[in-house]
Short mmCIF file of C-alpha atoms in Angstrom, two decimals:
data_model
loop_
_atom_site.label_atom_id
_atom_site.label_comp_id
_atom_site.label_asym_id
_atom_site.label_seq_id
_atom_site.Cartn_x
_atom_site.Cartn_y
_atom_site.Cartn_z
CA UNK E 19 21.78 21.99 -29.14
CA UNK E 20 20.61 20.62 -32.48
CA UNK E 21 24.20 20.52 -33.64
CA UNK E 22 25.09 18.43 -30.60
CA UNK E 23 22.27 16.00 -31.28
CA UNK E 24 23.30 15.64 -34.90
CA UNK E 25 26.95 15.11 -34.07
CA UNK E 26 26.66 11.35 -34.10
CA UNK E 27 25.24 11.38 -37.62
CA UNK E 28 27.77 13.78 -39.10
CA UNK E 29 30.13 11.95 -41.49
CA UNK E 30 33.35 12.83 -39.67
CA UNK E 31 31.93 12.76 -36.12
CA UNK E 32 33.68 10.78 -33.42
CA UNK E 33 31.50 8.05 -31.87
CA UNK E 34 29.82 9.03 -28.63
CA UNK E 35 31.99 8.19 -25.59
CA UNK E 36 30.77 5.46 -23.26
CA UNK E 37 31.37 7.63 -20.20
CA UNK E 38 31.88 11.37 -20.09
CA UNK E 39 32.42 13.52 -17.00
CA UNK E 40 32.81 17.28 -17.29
CA UNK E 41 34.04 19.29 -14.33
CA UNK E 42 32.30 17.02 -11.85
CA UNK E 43 32.46 17.84 -8.15
CA UNK E 44 30.73 16.18 -5.26
CA UNK E 45 30.50 17.71 -1.82
CA UNK E 46 28.60 15.72 0.80
CA UNK E 47 26.18 17.28 3.27
CA UNK E 48 28.83 17.03 6.00
CA UNK E 49 31.10 19.26 3.93
CA UNK E 50 33.50 16.54 2.79
CA UNK E 51 34.64 17.01 -0.80
CA UNK E 52 34.65 13.57 -2.39
CA UNK E 53 35.34 14.65 -5.98
CA UNK E 54 36.79 17.91 -7.29
CA UNK E 55 36.57 19.13 -10.89
CA UNK E 56 36.90 15.69 -12.44
CA UNK E 57 37.10 15.51 -16.24
CA UNK E 58 37.08 12.01 -17.61
CA UNK E 59 36.18 10.64 -21.03
CA UNK E 60 36.12 6.92 -21.71
CA UNK E 61 35.64 6.01 -25.39
CA UNK E 62 33.30 3.15 -26.18
CA UNK E 63 35.05 -0.22 -26.05
CA UNK E 64 37.87 0.85 -23.72
CA UNK E 65 39.14 -0.96 -20.65
CA UNK E 66 40.05 1.50 -17.90
CA UNK E 67 41.42 0.98 -14.40
CA UNK E 68 40.40 3.37 -11.69
CA UNK E 69 42.97 3.42 -8.89
CA UNK E 70 43.77 5.42 -5.80
CA UNK E 71 43.94 5.07 -2.03
CA UNK E 72 40.83 4.44 0.05
CA UNK E 73 38.77 7.58 0.26
CA UNK E 74 40.19 8.96 -3.00
CA UNK E 75 36.72 9.13 -4.53
CA UNK E 76 36.54 5.90 -6.58
CA UNK E 77 33.33 4.69 -4.97
CA UNK E 78 31.75 8.14 -5.20
CA UNK E 79 32.57 8.26 -8.90
CA UNK E 80 30.88 4.87 -9.41
CA UNK E 81 27.84 5.94 -7.42
CA UNK E 82 27.53 9.05 -9.56
CA UNK E 83 27.71 6.99 -12.77
CA UNK E 84 24.93 4.72 -11.46
CA UNK E 85 23.00 7.79 -10.29
CA UNK E 86 22.98 6.49 -6.80
CA UNK E 87 23.89 10.08 -6.03
CA UNK E 88 23.86 13.35 -7.92
CA UNK E 89 26.94 15.51 -8.48
CA UNK E 90 27.08 18.86 -6.72
CA UNK E 91 28.23 20.45 -9.96
CA UNK E 92 29.24 19.22 -13.41
CA UNK E 93 27.85 17.06 -16.19
CA UNK E 94 27.82 13.28 -16.34
CA UNK E 95 26.90 11.31 -19.41
CA UNK E 96 26.83 7.52 -19.84
CA UNK E 97 26.17 6.58 -23.44
CA UNK E 98 23.13 8.60 -24.43
CA UNK E 99 22.03 9.11 -20.82
CA UNK E 100 22.44 12.56 -19.31
CA UNK E 101 22.96 11.10 -15.85
CA UNK E 102 23.24 14.40 -14.01
CA UNK E 103 20.01 15.76 -15.51
CA UNK E 104 17.79 12.74 -16.08
CA UNK E 105 14.35 12.20 -14.58
CA UNK E 106 14.11 9.77 -11.68
CA UNK E 107 11.88 7.40 -13.58
CA UNK E 108 14.53 6.96 -16.29
CA UNK E 109 17.10 5.75 -13.76
CA UNK E 110 16.15 2.05 -14.10
CA UNK E 111 16.91 2.18 -17.83
CA UNK E 112 20.32 3.70 -17.11
CA UNK E 113 21.03 0.88 -14.66
CA UNK E 114 20.19 -1.72 -17.30
CA UNK E 115 22.62 0.04 -19.61
CA UNK E 116 25.37 -0.44 -16.98
CA UNK E 117 26.36 -3.83 -15.57
CA UNK E 118 27.83 -3.62 -12.08
CA UNK E 119 29.69 -5.96 -9.75
CA UNK E 120 31.11 -5.34 -6.29
CA UNK E 121 33.68 -6.78 -3.93
CA UNK E 122 30.91 -8.43 -1.88
CA UNK E 123 29.10 -10.09 -4.85
CA UNK E 124 25.63 -9.19 -3.51
CA UNK E 125 24.09 -12.56 -4.35
CA UNK E 126 20.84 -13.82 -2.82
CA UNK E 127 21.77 -16.80 -0.64
CA UNK E 128 18.41 -18.59 -0.97
CA UNK E 129 18.47 -18.59 -4.75
CA UNK E 130 20.50 -20.83 -7.03
CA UNK E 131 23.01 -19.45 -9.52
CA UNK E 132 20.39 -19.67 -12.25
CA UNK E 133 17.75 -17.96 -10.07
CA UNK E 134 20.14 -15.21 -9.04
CA UNK E 135 20.82 -14.39 -12.66
CA UNK E 136 17.19 -14.77 -13.72
CA UNK E 137 16.17 -12.43 -10.87
CA UNK E 138 17.70 -9.46 -12.73
CA UNK E 139 15.43 -10.20 -15.69
CA UNK E 140 12.30 -10.98 -13.69
CA UNK E 141 12.42 -7.75 -11.69
CA UNK E 142 12.81 -5.71 -14.85
CA UNK E 143 9.73 -7.27 -16.42
CA UNK E 144 11.32 -9.56 -19.01
CA UNK E 145 8.87 -12.05 -20.49
CA UNK E 146 9.35 -15.43 -18.81
CA UNK E 147 9.91 -17.33 -22.03
CA UNK E 148 12.97 -15.14 -22.79
CA UNK E 149 14.51 -15.48 -19.34
CA UNK E 150 15.66 -19.08 -19.64
CA UNK E 151 17.60 -18.65 -22.89
CA UNK E 152 19.15 -15.37 -21.77
CA UNK E 153 20.30 -16.96 -18.51
CA UNK E 154 21.78 -19.98 -20.32
CA UNK E 155 23.68 -17.63 -22.60
CA UNK E 156 25.38 -15.63 -19.80
CA UNK E 157 26.06 -18.72 -17.68
CA UNK E 158 27.94 -20.10 -20.66
CA UNK E 159 29.78 -16.78 -21.04
CA UNK E 160 31.06 -16.92 -17.45
CA UNK E 161 31.56 -20.70 -17.48
CA UNK E 162 29.04 -21.65 -14.80
CA UNK E 163 26.69 -23.87 -16.79
CA UNK E 164 27.57 -26.86 -14.63
CA UNK E 165 26.97 -24.96 -11.36
CA UNK E 166 23.61 -23.47 -12.41
CA UNK E 167 21.58 -25.29 -9.77
CA UNK E 168 23.93 -24.64 -6.85
CA UNK E 169 23.47 -22.00 -4.20
CA UNK E 170 26.07 -19.31 -3.45
CA UNK E 171 27.19 -21.05 -0.25
CA UNK E 172 28.21 -24.10 -2.30
CA UNK E 173 30.40 -22.02 -4.62
CA UNK E 174 33.98 -20.75 -4.36
CA UNK E 175 34.57 -16.99 -4.14
CA UNK E 176 35.58 -16.88 -7.79
CA UNK E 177 32.42 -18.72 -8.83
CA UNK E 178 30.31 -16.35 -6.76
CA UNK E 179 31.87 -13.35 -8.47
CA UNK E 180 31.31 -15.01 -11.85
CA UNK E 181 27.65 -15.44 -10.90
CA UNK E 182 27.52 -11.71 -10.10
CA UNK E 183 29.16 -10.96 -13.46
CA UNK E 184 26.62 -13.16 -15.23
CA UNK E 185 23.81 -11.28 -13.52
CA UNK E 186 25.37 -7.93 -14.48
CA UNK E 187 25.73 -9.09 -18.11
CA UNK E 188 22.25 -10.50 -18.56
CA UNK E 189 20.85 -7.14 -19.73
CA UNK E 190 23.67 -6.94 -22.31
CA UNK E 191 24.98 -3.65 -20.89
CA UNK E 192 27.15 -1.32 -22.99
CA UNK E 193 29.18 -0.33 -19.92
CA UNK E 194 30.49 -2.66 -17.23
CA UNK E 195 31.59 -1.27 -13.88
CA UNK E 196 33.53 -3.48 -11.47
CA UNK E 197 34.17 -2.03 -8.01
CA UNK E 198 37.06 -3.96 -6.43
CA UNK E 199 35.87 -7.22 -8.03
CA UNK E 200 38.92 -9.14 -6.83
CA UNK E 201 39.11 -7.57 -3.37
CA UNK E 202 37.93 -10.75 -1.65
CA UNK E 203 39.70 -13.24 -3.90
CA UNK E 204 43.13 -14.85 -3.84
CA UNK E 205 45.57 -13.97 -6.66
CA UNK E 206 44.95 -17.03 -8.84
CA UNK E 207 41.18 -16.63 -8.72
CA UNK E 208 41.61 -12.88 -9.26
CA UNK E 209 43.27 -13.53 -12.61
CA UNK E 210 40.36 -15.77 -13.58
CA UNK E 211 37.98 -12.84 -12.99
CA UNK E 212 40.25 -10.37 -14.81
CA UNK E 213 40.41 -12.69 -17.83
CA UNK E 214 36.63 -12.84 -17.83
CA UNK E 215 36.41 -9.02 -17.74
CA UNK E 216 38.91 -8.80 -20.61
CA UNK E 217 36.77 -11.24 -22.57
CA UNK E 218 33.67 -9.14 -21.93
CA UNK E 219 35.65 -6.10 -23.10
CA UNK E 220 36.66 -8.00 -26.27
CA UNK E 221 32.97 -8.57 -26.98
CA UNK E 222 32.55 -4.78 -27.17
CA UNK E 223 31.53 -3.74 -23.66
CA UNK E 224 33.34 -0.77 -22.14
CA UNK E 225 34.86 -1.81 -18.79
CA UNK E 226 35.71 0.45 -15.86
CA UNK E 227 37.37 -1.38 -13.01
CA UNK E 228 38.21 0.19 -9.66
CA UNK E 229 40.94 -1.76 -7.93
CA UNK E 230 43.80 -1.84 -5.45
CA UNK E 231 45.38 -4.77 -7.23
CA UNK E 232 48.73 -3.29 -8.33
CA UNK E 233 49.93 -6.55 -9.85
CA UNK E 234 47.00 -6.75 -12.26
CA UNK E 235 47.13 -3.07 -13.21
CA UNK E 236 50.88 -3.17 -13.87
CA UNK E 237 50.71 -6.39 -15.86
CA UNK E 238 47.89 -5.42 -18.21
CA UNK E 239 49.18 -2.08 -19.55
CA UNK E 240 45.68 -0.61 -19.93
CA UNK E 241 44.66 3.01 -19.38
CA UNK E 242 44.91 3.90 -15.68
CA UNK E 243 43.07 6.82 -14.09
CA UNK E 244 44.41 7.63 -10.64
CA UNK E 245 42.34 9.57 -8.13
CA UNK E 246 43.65 11.21 -4.98
CA UNK E 247 41.60 13.35 -2.63
CA UNK E 248 38.86 13.58 -5.22
CA UNK E 249 41.07 14.78 -8.09
CA UNK E 250 42.40 12.99 -11.16
CA UNK E 251 46.13 13.01 -10.45
CA UNK E 252 47.20 10.81 -13.34
CA UNK E 253 45.62 9.50 -16.55
CA UNK E 254 48.00 7.37 -18.61
CA UNK E 255 48.56 3.92 -20.01
CA UNK E 256 50.17 1.37 -17.69
CA UNK E 257 51.55 1.45 -14.14
CA UNK E 258 49.87 1.56 -10.78
CA UNK E 259 49.68 4.89 -8.92
CA UNK E 260 52.08 6.70 -11.29
CA UNK E 261 54.52 7.44 -8.48
CA UNK E 262 55.70 3.79 -8.37
CA UNK S 12 0.87 -6.10 -17.28
CA UNK S 13 -0.41 -9.57 -16.42
CA UNK S 14 3.18 -10.69 -16.02
CA UNK S 15 3.80 -7.80 -13.66
CA UNK S 16 0.71 -8.58 -11.58
CA UNK S 17 1.68 -12.24 -11.39
CA UNK S 18 5.19 -11.24 -10.33
CA UNK S 19 3.91 -8.84 -7.67
CA UNK S 20 1.38 -11.34 -6.32
CA UNK S 21 3.96 -14.16 -6.23
CA UNK S 22 6.47 -12.04 -4.36
CA UNK S 23 3.80 -10.74 -1.98
CA UNK S 24 2.78 -14.30 -1.12
CA UNK S 25 6.46 -15.22 -0.65
CA UNK S 26 6.92 -12.24 1.65
CA UNK S 27 3.84 -13.02 3.73
CA UNK S 28 4.98 -16.58 4.20
CA UNK S 29 8.50 -15.52 5.14
CA UNK S 30 7.14 -13.23 7.89
CA UNK S 31 4.23 -15.48 8.72
CA UNK S 32 4.03 -14.70 12.46
CA UNK S 33 3.84 -10.98 11.83
CA UNK S 34 1.44 -11.48 8.92
CA UNK S 35 -0.80 -13.62 11.12
CA UNK S 36 -0.77 -11.03 13.91
CA UNK S 37 -1.67 -8.31 11.44
CA UNK S 38 -4.47 -10.42 9.96
CA UNK S 39 -5.92 -11.28 13.38
CA UNK S 40 -5.97 -7.63 14.46
CA UNK S 41 -7.56 -6.79 11.15
CA UNK S 42 -10.29 -9.41 11.83
CA UNK S 43 -10.86 -8.00 15.33
CA UNK S 44 -11.32 -4.51 13.98
CA UNK S 45 -13.58 -5.63 11.14
CA UNK S 46 -15.73 -7.70 13.52
CA UNK S 47 -16.18 -4.60 15.70
CA UNK S 48 -17.09 -2.59 12.64
CA UNK S 49 -19.59 -5.21 11.51
CA UNK S 50 -21.13 -5.38 14.99
CA UNK S 51 -21.56 -1.64 15.10
CA UNK S 52 -23.17 -1.71 11.66
CA UNK S 53 -25.56 -4.47 12.72
CA UNK S 54 -26.47 -2.85 16.04
CA UNK S 55 -26.97 0.57 14.52
CA UNK S 56 -29.00 -0.92 11.73
CA UNK S 57 -31.13 -2.73 14.34
CA UNK S 58 -31.64 0.45 16.32
CA UNK S 59 -32.54 2.29 13.16
CA UNK S 60 -35.07 -0.37 12.26
CA UNK S 61 -36.50 -0.22 15.79
CA UNK S 62 -36.68 3.53 15.61
CA UNK S 63 -38.47 3.43 12.29
CA UNK S 64 -40.89 0.92 13.75
CA UNK S 65 -41.66 3.11 16.76
CA UNK S 66 -41.80 6.26 14.71
CA UNK S 67 -44.28 4.71 12.30
CA UNK S 68 -46.55 4.18 15.30
CA UNK S 69 -46.08 7.60 16.76
CA UNK S 70 -49.31 9.37 17.28
CA UNK S 71 -50.68 12.14 19.41
CA UNK S 72 -53.69 11.53 21.61
CA UNK S 73 -56.02 14.25 22.65
CA UNK S 74 -58.24 13.29 25.53
CA UNK S 75 -61.62 14.99 25.31
CA UNK S 76 -63.81 16.38 28.05
CA UNK S 77 -66.84 14.24 28.79
CA UNK S 78 -70.01 15.46 27.16
CA UNK S 79 -68.47 17.64 24.45
CA UNK S 80 -70.93 18.19 21.63
CA UNK S 81 -70.36 15.80 18.71
CA UNK S 82 -70.31 18.65 16.15
CA UNK S 83 -67.50 20.43 18.02
CA UNK S 84 -65.45 17.23 17.88
CA UNK S 85 -66.21 16.83 14.16
CA UNK S 86 -65.22 20.46 13.56
CA UNK S 87 -61.89 19.90 15.31
CA UNK S 88 -61.33 16.70 13.33
CA UNK S 89 -61.90 18.62 10.08
CA UNK S 90 -59.43 21.30 11.13
CA UNK S 91 -56.81 18.69 12.03
CA UNK S 92 -57.24 16.72 8.83
CA UNK S 93 -56.70 19.90 6.85
CA UNK S 94 -53.24 20.39 8.38
CA UNK S 95 -50.41 19.29 6.01
CA UNK S 96 -48.47 17.40 8.73
CA UNK S 97 -51.41 15.22 9.71
CA UNK S 98 -51.79 11.81 8.07
CA UNK S 99 -54.94 10.60 9.75
CA UNK S 100 -57.31 11.53 12.54
CA UNK S 101 -59.50 8.93 14.19
CA UNK S 102 -62.08 9.19 16.94
CA UNK S 103 -62.12 6.73 19.82
CA UNK S 104 -65.30 6.81 21.88
CA UNK S 105 -65.38 6.28 25.65
CA UNK S 106 -66.68 2.71 25.17
CA UNK S 107 -64.03 1.91 22.58
CA UNK S 108 -61.33 3.32 24.87
CA UNK S 109 -62.51 1.10 27.71
CA UNK S 110 -62.65 -1.96 25.44
CA UNK S 111 -59.05 -1.33 24.28
CA UNK S 112 -57.88 -0.78 27.83
CA UNK S 113 -59.41 -4.07 28.92
CA UNK S 114 -57.84 -5.88 26.00
CA UNK S 115 -54.45 -4.38 26.88
CA UNK S 116 -54.80 -5.51 30.49
CA UNK S 117 -55.83 -9.00 29.44
CA UNK S 118 -52.88 -9.23 27.03
CA UNK S 119 -50.57 -8.20 29.89
CA UNK S 120 -52.14 -10.88 32.13
CA UNK S 121 -53.46 -8.33 34.59
CA UNK S 122 -56.68 -8.53 36.52
CA UNK S 123 -59.50 -6.44 35.12
CA UNK S 124 -60.01 -3.79 37.75
CA UNK S 125 -62.40 -1.75 35.65
CA UNK S 126 -65.23 -3.97 36.88
CA UNK S 127 -64.79 -2.48 40.32
CA UNK S 128 -65.35 1.04 39.10
CA UNK S 129 -69.00 1.50 38.31
CA UNK S 130 -68.74 4.11 35.55
CA UNK S 131 -66.36 4.25 32.61
CA UNK S 132 -63.47 6.46 33.80
CA UNK S 133 -61.81 6.75 30.42
CA UNK S 134 -62.25 9.82 28.22
CA UNK S 135 -63.08 9.77 24.54
CA UNK S 136 -60.01 10.50 22.39
CA UNK S 137 -58.88 11.90 19.08
CA UNK S 138 -55.89 9.95 17.77
CA UNK S 139 -53.77 12.02 15.40
CA UNK S 140 -51.25 10.18 13.24
CA UNK S 141 -48.53 12.41 11.85
CA UNK S 142 -46.88 12.17 8.43
CA UNK S 143 -43.46 12.88 9.94
CA UNK S 144 -43.18 12.06 13.65
CA UNK S 145 -40.65 14.82 14.14
CA UNK S 146 -42.78 17.67 12.82
CA UNK S 147 -45.77 18.56 14.92
CA UNK S 148 -46.31 21.87 13.19
CA UNK S 149 -49.44 23.48 14.55
CA UNK S 150 -51.14 20.22 15.60
CA UNK S 151 -50.73 20.91 19.29
CA UNK S 152 -51.96 24.49 18.85
CA UNK S 153 -54.96 23.41 16.81
CA UNK S 154 -55.91 20.82 19.42
CA UNK S 155 -55.73 23.38 22.22
CA UNK S 156 -57.51 26.21 20.45
CA UNK S 157 -61.22 25.43 20.92
CA UNK S 158 -62.03 25.98 24.57
CA UNK S 159 -63.53 23.09 26.50
CA UNK S 160 -62.93 20.31 23.98
CA UNK S 161 -59.49 18.79 24.68
CA UNK S 162 -58.62 18.13 28.29
CA UNK S 163 -55.10 16.71 27.87
CA UNK S 164 -52.59 16.05 25.06
CA UNK S 165 -50.47 12.89 25.29
CA UNK S 166 -47.59 12.18 22.92
CA UNK S 167 -44.68 9.73 22.76
CA UNK S 168 -42.17 12.25 21.58
CA UNK S 169 -39.99 11.94 24.67
CA UNK S 170 -39.45 8.21 24.21
CA UNK S 171 -38.60 8.71 20.53
CA UNK S 172 -36.17 11.46 21.49
CA UNK S 173 -34.50 9.16 23.98
CA UNK S 174 -34.05 6.39 21.41
CA UNK S 175 -32.71 8.85 18.84
CA UNK S 176 -30.18 10.15 21.34
CA UNK S 177 -29.10 6.61 22.32
CA UNK S 178 -28.64 5.72 18.65
CA UNK S 179 -26.54 8.79 17.86
CA UNK S 180 -24.54 8.34 21.06
CA UNK S 181 -23.87 4.71 20.16
CA UNK S 182 -22.86 5.76 16.68
CA UNK S 183 -20.33 8.29 18.01
CA UNK S 184 -18.85 5.98 20.64
CA UNK S 185 -18.78 3.08 18.21
CA UNK S 186 -17.04 5.12 15.56
CA UNK S 187 -14.45 6.37 18.07
CA UNK S 188 -13.72 2.79 19.18
CA UNK S 189 -13.48 1.64 15.59
CA UNK S 190 -11.23 4.58 14.69
CA UNK S 191 -8.88 3.64 17.55
CA UNK S 192 -8.83 -0.04 16.63
CA UNK S 193 -8.44 0.98 12.98
CA UNK S 194 -5.41 3.08 13.90
CA UNK S 195 -3.94 0.11 15.75
CA UNK S 196 -4.52 -2.10 12.73
CA UNK S 197 -2.86 0.50 10.54
CA UNK S 198 0.21 0.63 12.79
CA UNK S 199 0.44 -3.15 12.87
CA UNK S 200 0.22 -3.36 9.08
CA UNK S 201 2.83 -0.60 8.78
CA UNK S 202 5.10 -2.56 11.10
CA UNK S 203 4.45 -5.83 9.31
CA UNK S 204 5.41 -4.31 5.97
CA UNK S 205 8.41 -2.62 7.58
CA UNK S 206 9.60 -6.10 8.60
CA UNK S 207 9.03 -7.25 5.03
CA UNK S 208 11.08 -4.32 3.72
CA UNK S 209 13.89 -5.06 6.15
CA UNK S 210 13.91 -8.79 5.57
CA UNK S 211 14.35 -8.23 1.85
CA UNK S 212 16.55 -5.15 1.94
CA UNK S 213 19.26 -7.16 0.15
CA UNK S 214 16.86 -8.07 -2.62
CA UNK S 215 15.63 -4.49 -2.91
CA UNK S 216 19.21 -3.24 -3.18
CA UNK S 217 19.88 -5.71 -5.98
CA UNK S 218 16.62 -4.87 -7.72
CA UNK S 219 17.58 -1.22 -7.84
CA UNK S 220 21.09 -2.08 -8.95
CA UNK S 221 19.96 -4.16 -11.92
CA UNK S 222 17.46 -1.53 -13.03
CA UNK S 223 14.12 -2.70 -11.67
CA UNK S 224 11.59 0.08 -11.99
CA UNK S 225 10.02 1.45 -8.87
CA UNK S 226 6.74 -0.38 -9.46
CA UNK S 227 8.54 -3.74 -9.23
CA UNK S 228 10.06 -2.75 -5.92
CA UNK S 229 6.96 -1.22 -4.33
CA UNK S 230 3.89 -3.04 -5.57
CA UNK S 231 4.71 -6.48 -4.16
CA UNK S 232 5.00 -4.85 -0.72
CA UNK S 233 1.74 -2.95 -1.15
CA UNK S 234 0.14 -6.21 -2.31
CA UNK S 235 1.22 -7.77 0.98
CA UNK S 236 -0.82 -5.18 2.86
CA UNK S 237 -3.76 -5.62 0.53
CA UNK S 238 -3.65 -9.40 0.99
CA UNK S 239 -3.61 -8.98 4.80
CA UNK S 240 -6.68 -6.76 4.48
CA UNK S 241 -8.46 -9.12 2.10
CA UNK S 242 -7.72 -12.15 4.29
CA UNK S 243 -9.00 -10.27 7.34
CA UNK S 244 -12.18 -9.33 5.49
CA UNK S 245 -12.66 -12.91 4.30
CA UNK S 246 -12.32 -14.36 7.81
CA UNK S 247 -14.63 -11.68 9.22
CA UNK S 248 -17.30 -12.33 6.59
CA UNK S 249 -16.96 -16.05 7.25
CA UNK S 250 -17.57 -15.49 10.96
CA UNK S 251 -20.52 -13.23 10.15
CA UNK S 252 -22.15 -15.75 7.85
CA UNK S 253 -21.97 -18.27 10.70
CA UNK S 254 -23.55 -15.72 13.04
CA UNK S 255 -26.16 -14.44 10.59
CA UNK S 256 -28.81 -17.04 11.56
CA UNK S 257 -28.72 -16.36 15.33
CA UNK S 258 -28.58 -12.59 14.75
CA UNK S 259 -31.68 -12.67 12.56
CA UNK S 260 -33.49 -14.79 15.13
CA UNK S 261 -32.58 -12.38 17.91
CA UNK S 262 -33.71 -9.45 15.84
CA UNK S 263 -36.95 -11.27 15.08
CA UNK S 264 -37.62 -11.65 18.81
CA UNK S 265 -37.44 -7.91 19.35
CA UNK S 266 -39.74 -7.46 16.37
CA UNK S 267 -37.10 -5.91 14.15
CA UNK S 268 -36.47 -7.03 10.62
CA UNK S 269 -32.68 -7.21 10.16
CA UNK S 270 -31.76 -8.18 6.60
CA UNK S 271 -28.47 -9.71 7.78
CA UNK S 272 -28.89 -13.10 6.11
CA UNK S 273 -27.40 -13.62 2.66
CA UNK S 274 -29.08 -11.59 -0.03
CA UNK S 275 -30.39 -9.02 2.43
CA UNK S 276 -29.59 -5.35 2.02
CA UNK S 277 -27.56 -5.25 5.26
CA UNK S 278 -25.65 -8.36 4.16
CA UNK S 279 -24.68 -6.65 0.88
CA UNK S 280 -23.66 -3.50 2.75
CA UNK S 281 -21.59 -5.55 5.18
CA UNK S 282 -19.78 -7.42 2.41
CA UNK S 283 -18.97 -4.17 0.61
CA UNK S 284 -17.94 -2.21 3.71
CA UNK S 285 -15.93 -4.99 5.36
CA UNK S 286 -14.01 -5.93 2.20
CA UNK S 287 -13.52 -2.28 1.26
CA UNK S 288 -12.30 -1.21 4.68
CA UNK S 289 -10.05 -4.27 5.03
CA UNK S 290 -8.39 -3.92 1.64
CA UNK S 291 -8.04 -0.15 1.93
CA UNK S 292 -6.60 -0.26 5.43
CA UNK S 293 -4.12 -2.98 4.43
CA UNK S 294 -3.09 -1.11 1.29
CA UNK S 295 -2.82 2.20 3.12
CA UNK S 296 -0.69 0.72 5.89
CA UNK S 297 1.64 -0.87 3.34
CA UNK S 298 1.79 2.32 1.33
CA UNK S 299 2.74 4.36 4.41
CA UNK S 300 5.38 1.81 5.31
CA UNK S 301 6.85 1.64 1.80
CA UNK S 302 6.93 5.41 1.68
CA UNK S 303 8.59 5.66 5.08
CA UNK S 304 11.14 2.87 4.70
CA UNK S 305 11.92 2.97 0.99
CA UNK S 306 11.77 6.75 0.63
CA UNK S 307 9.88 8.62 -2.01
CA UNK S 308 9.91 7.02 -5.48
CA UNK S 309 13.43 6.69 -6.83
CA UNK S 310 15.09 8.34 -3.87
CA UNK S 311 18.28 6.56 -4.88
#
């Protein structure tokens, strides 16, 4: 155990992976097996696509990483967080370590872009004087400085997703998880979002993106992890769904 | 910490305003229940004061046979005074008894019929005042023991007993009513906070997603319940302070001193009990609701 803890400080040690799953299985109460013996290591700074048909286990995998659910068996680690064994009260810190966006944006309709982003800081107890500068910084990152005072309904789909990305980035997460971020967007706008995610990755954040967007996956030639019926059926660079 | 409290209070106020109809209904029921509670406290306190008043005047009267030798009466008086439960023994002569009877009749506006009777029909009496009205000890026995001295023993114990039983009956019934209304208030607060939880389920989902700790999710909702309770208490105390004057006057008429006006002991008790019960009931209702509709801490 001590040797494991000291690994990071050993001179020839590899850096700690951003995400590490060992033999992870998830069986739901109704008996459905959502994940089976999944091994997956994502080094820090990588950009990884997670693909597979609906029901393959992509969403379950993301929920396990966010500790929305616990695995039935196996070990899950995100950065220094032992996700599968952590105490409940440490979960909020894990969630600040991971930025997350979804297909449906999950913005608050009554709040402006600025307020939506600031909300993530306010509810985690950030001092008010720091909120404003932090929000300005991420709005600049996603290119929404001019739209800061608009409400979600006044924005295009792409702008709404960029607002969600800004909110996910405001805690400066080490890992960024995007679950079908372009699912509701047309192709041109989708590329805008992908470029933004690539930029975030360039800045040093590990990105895991679940998607059905074959065009994007094929074009980018990044690492692709394919799931089918809860198992990793392919883990290689480039191509969508290996069989194509 | 101050930042957290400010955040929780701000969001609680926002939430109350967003569900203002439900919040108002909850507050009004809370006021109703607290007014009932205050009324019971005031009535019981009045009865208690009345009881104390009557009890302080409780005495036993022993009517004496006519023509009993003075030394036998003095001997009995000595024996009674020596008893630990006796506070005071006083002798009322036949003449004194008649004078008091006439005065009582005159005060009641009745005609003095004693003039018609030639002789004084009233017996001389020994009036025994007890230290504790409830403990007679051997007073009755002592009075009866010397033969041919005491003809009849009169006490007011039955009327005291009746008042004590009315008071305890009122206390039980009152507490049952208040418990039922309290339960209703609790359910309404639970429901009100449930609405608050549902109306901001999207916000709560996002809060959990971005790593808000449980306290930030729960405390604003619990604050909402506490604010409902505090508002209810405030309105109730406002109503009471308006009613304090008339209540004191009424109590004064029935010769009872009710310290209901500001600064009085009952007033202090009322402020403490009403605010305490209001805030606790509001907080408890919210806590139950948060527990039921958000799950145990960090369920997700």
